[in-house]
PDB file of C-alpha atoms in Angstrom:
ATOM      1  CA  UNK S   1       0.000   0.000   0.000  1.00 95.00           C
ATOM      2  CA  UNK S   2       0.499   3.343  -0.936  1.00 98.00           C
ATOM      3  CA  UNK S   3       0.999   6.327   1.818  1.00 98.00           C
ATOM      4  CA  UNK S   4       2.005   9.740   2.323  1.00 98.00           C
ATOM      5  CA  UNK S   5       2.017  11.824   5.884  1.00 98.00           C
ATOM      6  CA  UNK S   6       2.723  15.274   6.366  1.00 98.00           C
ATOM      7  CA  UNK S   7       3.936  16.690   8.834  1.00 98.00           C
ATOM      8  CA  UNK S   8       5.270  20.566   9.897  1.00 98.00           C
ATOM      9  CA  UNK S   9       3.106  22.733   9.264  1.00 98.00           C
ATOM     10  CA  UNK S  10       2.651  25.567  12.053  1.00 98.00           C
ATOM     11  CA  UNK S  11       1.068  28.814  12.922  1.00 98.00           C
ATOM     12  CA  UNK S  12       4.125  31.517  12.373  1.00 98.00           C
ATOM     13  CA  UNK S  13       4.254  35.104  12.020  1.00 98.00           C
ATOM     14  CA  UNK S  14       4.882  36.662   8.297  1.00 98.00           C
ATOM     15  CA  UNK S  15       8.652  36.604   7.816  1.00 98.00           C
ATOM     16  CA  UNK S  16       9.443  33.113   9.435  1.00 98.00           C
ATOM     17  CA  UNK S  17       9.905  29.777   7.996  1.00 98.00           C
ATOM     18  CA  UNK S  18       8.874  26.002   8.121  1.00 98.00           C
ATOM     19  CA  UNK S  19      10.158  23.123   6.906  1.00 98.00           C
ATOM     20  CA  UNK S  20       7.164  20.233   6.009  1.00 98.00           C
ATOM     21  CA  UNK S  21       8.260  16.643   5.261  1.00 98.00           C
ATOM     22  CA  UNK S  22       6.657  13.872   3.722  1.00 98.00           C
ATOM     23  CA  UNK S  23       6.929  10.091   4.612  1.00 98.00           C
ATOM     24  CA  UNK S  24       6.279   8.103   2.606  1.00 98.00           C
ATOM     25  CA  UNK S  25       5.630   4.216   2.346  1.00 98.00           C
ATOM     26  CA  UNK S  26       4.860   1.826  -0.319  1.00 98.00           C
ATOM     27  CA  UNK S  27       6.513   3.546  -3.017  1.00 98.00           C
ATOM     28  CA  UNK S  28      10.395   4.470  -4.277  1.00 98.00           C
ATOM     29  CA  UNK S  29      11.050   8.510  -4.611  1.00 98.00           C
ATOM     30  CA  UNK S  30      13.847   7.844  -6.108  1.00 98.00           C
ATOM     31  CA  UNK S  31      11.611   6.292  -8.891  1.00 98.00           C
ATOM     32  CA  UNK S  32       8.124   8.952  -8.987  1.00 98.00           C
ATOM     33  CA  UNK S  33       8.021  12.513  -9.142  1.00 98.00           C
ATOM     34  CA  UNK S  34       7.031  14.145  -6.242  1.00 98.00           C
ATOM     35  CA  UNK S  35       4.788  17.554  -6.106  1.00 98.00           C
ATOM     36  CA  UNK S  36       3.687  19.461  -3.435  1.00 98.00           C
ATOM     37  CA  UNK S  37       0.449  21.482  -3.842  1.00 98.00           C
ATOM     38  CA  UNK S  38      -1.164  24.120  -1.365  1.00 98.00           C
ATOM     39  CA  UNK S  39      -4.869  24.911  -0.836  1.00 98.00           C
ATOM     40  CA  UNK S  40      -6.627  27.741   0.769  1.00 97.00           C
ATOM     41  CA  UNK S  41      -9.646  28.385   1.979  1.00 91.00           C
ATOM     42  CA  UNK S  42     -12.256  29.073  -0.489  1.00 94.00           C
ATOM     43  CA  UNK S  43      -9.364  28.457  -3.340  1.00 96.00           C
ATOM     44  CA  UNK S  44      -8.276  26.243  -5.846  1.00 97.00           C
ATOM     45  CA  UNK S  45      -5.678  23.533  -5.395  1.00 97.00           C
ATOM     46  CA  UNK S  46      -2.553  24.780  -6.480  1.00 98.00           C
ATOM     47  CA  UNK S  47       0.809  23.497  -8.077  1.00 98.00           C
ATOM     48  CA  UNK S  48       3.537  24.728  -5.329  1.00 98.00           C
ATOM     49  CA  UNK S  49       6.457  22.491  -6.594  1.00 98.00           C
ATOM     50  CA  UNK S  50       7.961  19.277  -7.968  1.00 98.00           C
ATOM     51  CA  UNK S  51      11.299  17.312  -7.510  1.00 98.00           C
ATOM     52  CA  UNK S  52      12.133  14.517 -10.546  1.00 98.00           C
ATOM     53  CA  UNK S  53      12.328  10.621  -9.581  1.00 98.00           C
ATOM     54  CA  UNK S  54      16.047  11.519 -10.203  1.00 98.00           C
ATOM     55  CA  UNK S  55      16.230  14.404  -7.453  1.00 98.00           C
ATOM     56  CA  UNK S  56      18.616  16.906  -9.922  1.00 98.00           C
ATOM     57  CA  UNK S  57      15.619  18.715 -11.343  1.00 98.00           C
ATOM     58  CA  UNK S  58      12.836  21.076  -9.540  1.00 98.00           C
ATOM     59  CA  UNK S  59       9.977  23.128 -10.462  1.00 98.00           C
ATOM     60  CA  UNK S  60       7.988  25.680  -8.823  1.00 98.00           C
ATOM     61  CA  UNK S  61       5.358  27.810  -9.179  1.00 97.00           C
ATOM     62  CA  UNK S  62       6.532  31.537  -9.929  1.00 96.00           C
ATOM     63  CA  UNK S  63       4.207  32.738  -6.662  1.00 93.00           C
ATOM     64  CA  UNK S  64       6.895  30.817  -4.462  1.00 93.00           C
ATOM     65  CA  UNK S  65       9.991  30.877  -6.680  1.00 91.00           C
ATOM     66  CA  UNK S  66      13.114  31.956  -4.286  1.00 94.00           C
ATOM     67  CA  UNK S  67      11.115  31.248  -1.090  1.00 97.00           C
ATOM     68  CA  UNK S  68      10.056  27.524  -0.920  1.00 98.00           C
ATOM     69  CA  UNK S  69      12.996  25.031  -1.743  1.00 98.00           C
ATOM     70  CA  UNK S  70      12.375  21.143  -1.941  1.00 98.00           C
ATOM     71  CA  UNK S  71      14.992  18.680  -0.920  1.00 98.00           C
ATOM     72  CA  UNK S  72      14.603  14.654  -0.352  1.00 98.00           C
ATOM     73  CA  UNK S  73      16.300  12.365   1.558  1.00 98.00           C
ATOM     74  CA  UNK S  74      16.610   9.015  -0.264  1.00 98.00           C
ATOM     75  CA  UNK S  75      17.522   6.891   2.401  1.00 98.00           C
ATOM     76  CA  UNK S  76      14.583   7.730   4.375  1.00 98.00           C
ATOM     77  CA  UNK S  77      12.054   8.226   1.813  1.00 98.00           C
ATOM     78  CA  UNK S  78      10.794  11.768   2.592  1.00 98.00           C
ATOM     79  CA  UNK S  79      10.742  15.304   0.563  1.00 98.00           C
ATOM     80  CA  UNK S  80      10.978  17.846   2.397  1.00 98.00           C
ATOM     81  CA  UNK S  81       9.252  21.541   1.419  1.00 98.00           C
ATOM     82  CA  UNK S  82      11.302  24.220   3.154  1.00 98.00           C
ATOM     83  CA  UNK S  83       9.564  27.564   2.988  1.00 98.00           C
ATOM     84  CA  UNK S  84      11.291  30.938   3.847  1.00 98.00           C
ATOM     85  CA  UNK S  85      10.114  34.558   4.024  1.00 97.00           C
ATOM     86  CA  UNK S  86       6.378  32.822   4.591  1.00 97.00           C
ATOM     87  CA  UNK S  87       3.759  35.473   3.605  1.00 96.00           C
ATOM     88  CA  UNK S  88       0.408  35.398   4.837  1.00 97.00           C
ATOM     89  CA  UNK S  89      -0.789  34.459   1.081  1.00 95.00           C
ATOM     90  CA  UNK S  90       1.138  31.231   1.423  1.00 97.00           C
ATOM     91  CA  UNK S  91      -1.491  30.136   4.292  1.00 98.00           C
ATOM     92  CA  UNK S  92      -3.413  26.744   3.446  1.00 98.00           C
ATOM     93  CA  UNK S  93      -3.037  23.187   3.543  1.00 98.00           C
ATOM     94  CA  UNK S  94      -0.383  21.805   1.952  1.00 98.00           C
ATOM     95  CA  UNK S  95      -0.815  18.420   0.510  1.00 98.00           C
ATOM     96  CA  UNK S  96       2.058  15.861  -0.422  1.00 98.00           C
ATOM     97  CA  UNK S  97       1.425  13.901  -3.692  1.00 98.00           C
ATOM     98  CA  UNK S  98       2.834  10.854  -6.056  1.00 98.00           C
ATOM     99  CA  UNK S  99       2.910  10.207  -9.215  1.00 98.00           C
ATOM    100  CA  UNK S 100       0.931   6.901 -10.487  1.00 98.00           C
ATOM    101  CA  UNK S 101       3.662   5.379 -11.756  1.00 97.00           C
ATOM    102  CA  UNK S 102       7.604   5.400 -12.276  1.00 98.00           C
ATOM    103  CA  UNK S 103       9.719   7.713 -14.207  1.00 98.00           C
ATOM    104  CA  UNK S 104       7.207   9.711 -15.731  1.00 98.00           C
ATOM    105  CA  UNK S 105       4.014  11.925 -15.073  1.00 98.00           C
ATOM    106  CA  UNK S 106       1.849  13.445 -17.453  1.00 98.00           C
ATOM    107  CA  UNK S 107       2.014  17.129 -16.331  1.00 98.00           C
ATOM    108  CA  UNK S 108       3.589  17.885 -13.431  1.00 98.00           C
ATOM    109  CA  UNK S 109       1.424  21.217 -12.921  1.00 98.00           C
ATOM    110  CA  UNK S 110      -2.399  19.198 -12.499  1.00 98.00           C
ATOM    111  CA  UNK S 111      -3.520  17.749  -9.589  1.00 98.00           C
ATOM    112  CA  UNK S 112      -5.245  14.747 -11.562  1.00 98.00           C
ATOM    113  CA  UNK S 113      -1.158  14.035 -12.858  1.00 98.00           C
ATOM    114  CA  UNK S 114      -0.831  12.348  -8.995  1.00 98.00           C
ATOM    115  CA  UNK S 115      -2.383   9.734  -7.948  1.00 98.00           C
ATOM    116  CA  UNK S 116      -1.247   9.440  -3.984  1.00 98.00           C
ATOM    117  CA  UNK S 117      -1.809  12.380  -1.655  1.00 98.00           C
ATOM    118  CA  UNK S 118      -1.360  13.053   1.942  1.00 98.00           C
ATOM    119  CA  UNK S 119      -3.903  14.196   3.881  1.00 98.00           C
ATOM    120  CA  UNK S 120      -2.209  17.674   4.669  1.00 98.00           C
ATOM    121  CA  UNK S 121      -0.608  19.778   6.830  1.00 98.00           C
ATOM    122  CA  UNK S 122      -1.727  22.691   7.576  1.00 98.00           C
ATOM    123  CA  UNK S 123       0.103  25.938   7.492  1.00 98.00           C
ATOM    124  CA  UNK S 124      -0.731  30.050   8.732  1.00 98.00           C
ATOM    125  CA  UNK S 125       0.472  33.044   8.808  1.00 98.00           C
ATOM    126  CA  UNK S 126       0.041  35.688  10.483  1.00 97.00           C
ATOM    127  CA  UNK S 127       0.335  39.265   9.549  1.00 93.00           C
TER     128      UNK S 127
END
C-alpha cells in the first residue's frame, strides 16, 4: 500500500519559515516525481512544486519561486518543502502527492497528474 504523511506545518508570524516533510511508504522517490500542492480556503488547489524521480531537477510555481525550496532524503524516503520569508498568502493546507507510476508523469502542474496524496498539513500566517 500506498501512503504519504505530512507533517510541519505551524502557525508563524509573516517573515518566518517552516520546513514540512513527507513520509512516505509503499513507493520508491527515487523512482516517482514528487509535487507538493497548497490549498486555501475558499481556493483552488494549487501546483507549489515538484522534484524529478532523479532528485537533480525542480519546479515551482513563480508565486513561491526563491522562497520555498524542496529537498529529499533518499535513504529515508521523505521530501521535504522548506519555505522561507512565509507570507500570509502562502497560508493553506499543503498536501504531499505521487505520481501513479515510475519515471514519468503526465504534467507535473495538475492535480489529476498524482495519484497518492497526503492528507495535509496545515500551514498560517500571520500578519
Amino acid at each position: 500500500q500506498v501512503q504519504l504523511a505530512e507533517s510541519g506545518g505551524d502557525l508563524v508570524q509573516a517573515g518566518g519559515s517552516l520546513r514540512l516533510s513527507c513520509a512516505v511508504t509503499g513507493l520508491s522517490i527515487s523512482e516517482h516525481y514528487m509535487g507538493w500542492f497548497r490549498q486555501a480556503p475558499g481556493k483552488e488547489r494549487e501546483f507549489v512544486g515538484c522534484i524529478k524521480y532523479s532528485g537533480d531537477r525542480t519546479y515551482y510555481a513563480d508565486s513561491v519561486q526563491g522562497r520555498f525550496t524542496i529537498s529529499r532524503d533518499s535513504a529515508k524516503n521523505t521530501v521535504f518543502l522548506q519555505i522561507d520569508n512565509l507570507k500570509p498568502e502562502d497560508t493553506g493546507a499543503y498536501y504531499c502527492a505521487a505520481a501513479p507510476g515510475p519515471y514519468y508523469i503526465q504534467n507535473i502542474y495538475t492535480t489529476t497528474s498524482y495519484a497518492y496524496w497526503g492528507q495535509g498539513t496545515q500551514v498560517t500566517v500571520s500578519s
